[in-house]
Amino acid sequence: MESDADELDSWADEVEGTDVPELPEPENTDCDECGGTGEVDNPDYDADEDAEDEDYAEPTTVECAECGGSGEVENDEPTDEQMDDWRSEVEDALSVLDECPV
């Protein structure tokens, strides 16, 4: 009985010392609007007008308004991949619970 108590005590210390990973911070992801390029087609660009007027200098693309031209957007929550990785880390860290000696 004393042996079981010692084993449980040792196991409890191991459980208390287990470091459970923090929830991951959200990562930036590619902007859906521009596909990560930071630029979108210019809605004011007119190819016909450009061909007729040599002084017409409207650009064919403009900075993406969704991402501000960075090509990335900030997420409010971690991505599914980040959460899957975190769950795996938590499962590994908490596997000590399965090792109960009694």
PDB file of C-alpha atoms in Angstrom:
ATOM      1  CA  MET A   1       0.000   0.000   0.000  1.00  0.00           C
ATOM      2  CA  GLU A   2       2.835   2.381   0.850  1.00  0.00           C
ATOM      3  CA  SER A   3       4.426   1.565  -2.490  1.00  0.00           C
ATOM      4  CA  ASP A   4       1.218   2.556  -4.311  1.00  0.00           C
ATOM      5  CA  ALA A   5       1.075   5.794  -2.349  1.00  0.00           C
ATOM      6  CA  ASP A   6       4.674   6.611  -3.302  1.00  0.00           C
ATOM      7  CA  GLU A   7       3.959   5.877  -6.959  1.00  0.00           C
ATOM      8  CA  LEU A   8       0.834   8.058  -6.886  1.00  0.00           C
ATOM      9  CA  ASP A   9       2.746  10.836  -5.158  1.00  0.00           C
ATOM     10  CA  SER A  10       5.478  10.672  -7.792  1.00  0.00           C
ATOM     11  CA  TRP A  11       2.901  10.623 -10.596  1.00  0.00           C
ATOM     12  CA  ALA A  12       1.041  13.597  -9.058  1.00  0.00           C
ATOM     13  CA  ASP A  13       4.306  15.567  -8.988  1.00  0.00           C
ATOM     14  CA  GLU A  14       4.828  14.750 -12.653  1.00  0.00           C
ATOM     15  CA  VAL A  15       1.269  15.872 -13.501  1.00  0.00           C
ATOM     16  CA  GLU A  16       1.737  19.138 -11.583  1.00  0.00           C
ATOM     17  CA  GLY A  17       4.991  19.779 -13.421  1.00  0.00           C
ATOM     18  CA  THR A  18       3.453  19.273 -16.843  1.00  0.00           C
ATOM     19  CA  ASP A  19       3.741  22.387 -19.005  1.00  0.00           C
ATOM     20  CA  VAL A  20       0.554  22.810 -21.040  1.00  0.00           C
ATOM     21  CA  PRO A  21       1.173  24.890 -24.187  1.00  0.00           C
ATOM     22  CA  GLU A  22      -0.514  28.283 -24.447  1.00  0.00           C
ATOM     23  CA  LEU A  23      -3.085  28.862 -27.151  1.00  0.00           C
ATOM     24  CA  PRO A  24      -1.203  30.119 -30.238  1.00  0.00           C
ATOM     25  CA  GLU A  25      -1.315  33.739 -31.364  1.00  0.00           C
ATOM     26  CA  PRO A  26      -3.136  34.206 -34.687  1.00  0.00           C
ATOM     27  CA  GLU A  27      -0.862  34.252 -37.729  1.00  0.00           C
ATOM     28  CA  ASN A  28      -1.248  36.569 -40.671  1.00  0.00           C
ATOM     29  CA  THR A  29      -2.527  34.856 -43.809  1.00  0.00           C
ATOM     30  CA  ASP A  30      -2.559  35.760 -47.494  1.00  0.00           C
ATOM     31  CA  CYS A  31      -5.246  38.233 -48.402  1.00  0.00           C
ATOM     32  CA  ASP A  32      -8.130  36.574 -50.277  1.00  0.00           C
ATOM     33  CA  GLU A  33      -8.946  39.758 -52.165  1.00  0.00           C
ATOM     34  CA  CYS A  34      -5.545  40.073 -53.898  1.00  0.00           C
ATOM     35  CA  GLY A  35      -4.244  36.521 -53.518  1.00  0.00           C
ATOM     36  CA  GLY A  36      -1.296  37.734 -51.439  1.00  0.00           C
ATOM     37  CA  THR A  37       0.111  40.079 -54.081  1.00  0.00           C
ATOM     38  CA  GLY A  38      -0.982  43.327 -52.445  1.00  0.00           C
ATOM     39  CA  GLU A  39      -2.449  44.570 -55.731  1.00  0.00           C
ATOM     40  CA  VAL A  40      -5.822  44.241 -57.450  1.00  0.00           C
ATOM     41  CA  ASP A  41      -7.041  45.184 -60.919  1.00  0.00           C
ATOM     42  CA  ASN A  42      -7.696  48.899 -61.187  1.00  0.00           C
ATOM     43  CA  PRO A  43     -11.442  49.353 -61.735  1.00  0.00           C
ATOM     44  CA  ASP A  44     -10.755  52.726 -63.410  1.00  0.00           C
ATOM     45  CA  TYR A  45      -8.326  51.303 -65.973  1.00  0.00           C
ATOM     46  CA  ASP A  46      -9.681  51.319 -69.508  1.00  0.00           C
ATOM     47  CA  ALA A  47      -7.486  49.509 -72.055  1.00  0.00           C
ATOM     48  CA  ASP A  48      -9.329  51.096 -74.996  1.00  0.00           C
ATOM     49  CA  GLU A  49      -8.778  54.608 -73.646  1.00  0.00           C
ATOM     50  CA  ASP A  50      -5.132  53.781 -72.918  1.00  0.00           C
ATOM     51  CA  ALA A  51      -4.617  52.719 -76.540  1.00  0.00           C
ATOM     52  CA  GLU A  52      -6.252  55.891 -77.916  1.00  0.00           C
ATOM     53  CA  ASP A  53      -4.588  58.452 -75.629  1.00  0.00           C
ATOM     54  CA  GLU A  54      -0.803  58.333 -75.246  1.00  0.00           C
ATOM     55  CA  ASP A  55      -1.008  60.643 -72.205  1.00  0.00           C
ATOM     56  CA  TYR A  56      -3.424  58.302 -70.445  1.00  0.00           C
ATOM     57  CA  ALA A  57      -1.420  56.903 -67.554  1.00  0.00           C
ATOM     58  CA  GLU A  58      -3.949  55.044 -65.417  1.00  0.00           C
ATOM     59  CA  PRO A  59      -2.219  52.055 -63.790  1.00  0.00           C
ATOM     60  CA  THR A  60      -3.572  48.574 -64.527  1.00  0.00           C
ATOM     61  CA  THR A  61      -3.392  47.588 -60.860  1.00  0.00           C
ATOM     62  CA  VAL A  62      -3.832  49.429 -57.572  1.00  0.00           C
ATOM     63  CA  GLU A  63      -3.032  48.722 -53.937  1.00  0.00           C
ATOM     64  CA  CYS A  64      -5.439  46.263 -52.371  1.00  0.00           C
ATOM     65  CA  ALA A  65      -7.748  48.055 -49.941  1.00  0.00           C
ATOM     66  CA  GLU A  66      -8.377  44.873 -47.925  1.00  0.00           C
ATOM     67  CA  CYS A  67      -4.747  44.372 -46.859  1.00  0.00           C
ATOM     68  CA  GLY A  68      -3.338  47.840 -47.483  1.00  0.00           C
ATOM     69  CA  GLY A  69      -0.936  46.470 -50.099  1.00  0.00           C
ATOM     70  CA  SER A  70       0.872  44.107 -47.722  1.00  0.00           C
ATOM     71  CA  GLY A  71      -0.648  40.958 -49.230  1.00  0.00           C
ATOM     72  CA  GLU A  72      -1.486  39.669 -45.733  1.00  0.00           C
ATOM     73  CA  VAL A  73      -4.396  40.092 -43.356  1.00  0.00           C
ATOM     74  CA  GLU A  74      -4.400  39.792 -39.579  1.00  0.00           C
ATOM     75  CA  ASN A  75      -6.640  37.067 -38.220  1.00  0.00           C
ATOM     76  CA  ASP A  76      -8.688  37.362 -35.037  1.00  0.00           C
ATOM     77  CA  GLU A  77      -8.263  33.665 -34.242  1.00  0.00           C
ATOM     78  CA  PRO A  78      -5.557  31.051 -34.826  1.00  0.00           C
ATOM     79  CA  THR A  79      -5.775  29.153 -38.107  1.00  0.00           C
ATOM     80  CA  ASP A  80      -7.093  25.592 -38.234  1.00  0.00           C
ATOM     81  CA  GLU A  81      -3.530  24.368 -38.786  1.00  0.00           C
ATOM     82  CA  GLN A  82      -2.298  26.278 -35.732  1.00  0.00           C
ATOM     83  CA  MET A  83      -5.115  24.799 -33.637  1.00  0.00           C
ATOM     84  CA  ASP A  84      -4.392  21.268 -34.884  1.00  0.00           C
ATOM     85  CA  ASP A  85      -0.713  21.683 -33.965  1.00  0.00           C
ATOM     86  CA  TRP A  86      -1.664  23.069 -30.544  1.00  0.00           C
ATOM     87  CA  ARG A  87      -4.077  20.190 -29.870  1.00  0.00           C
ATOM     88  CA  SER A  88      -1.341  17.728 -30.741  1.00  0.00           C
ATOM     89  CA  GLU A  89       1.080  19.459 -28.352  1.00  0.00           C
ATOM     90  CA  VAL A  90      -1.538  19.446 -25.578  1.00  0.00           C
ATOM     91  CA  GLU A  91      -2.250  15.743 -26.125  1.00  0.00           C
ATOM     92  CA  ASP A  92       1.474  14.996 -25.895  1.00  0.00           C
ATOM     93  CA  ALA A  93       1.854  17.105 -22.752  1.00  0.00           C
ATOM     94  CA  LEU A  94      -1.162  15.533 -21.073  1.00  0.00           C
ATOM     95  CA  SER A  95      -0.234  11.968 -21.966  1.00  0.00           C
ATOM     96  CA  VAL A  96       1.187  11.777 -18.432  1.00  0.00           C
ATOM     97  CA  LEU A  97      -2.444  11.461 -17.248  1.00  0.00           C
ATOM     98  CA  ASP A  98      -2.643   8.094 -18.990  1.00  0.00           C
ATOM     99  CA  GLU A  99       0.338   6.873 -16.995  1.00  0.00           C
ATOM    100  CA  CYS A 100      -1.488   6.696 -13.665  1.00  0.00           C
ATOM    101  CA  PRO A 101       0.090   3.871 -11.680  1.00  0.00           C
ATOM    102  CA  VAL A 102      -3.195   2.777 -10.070  1.00  0.00           C
TER     103      VAL A 102
END
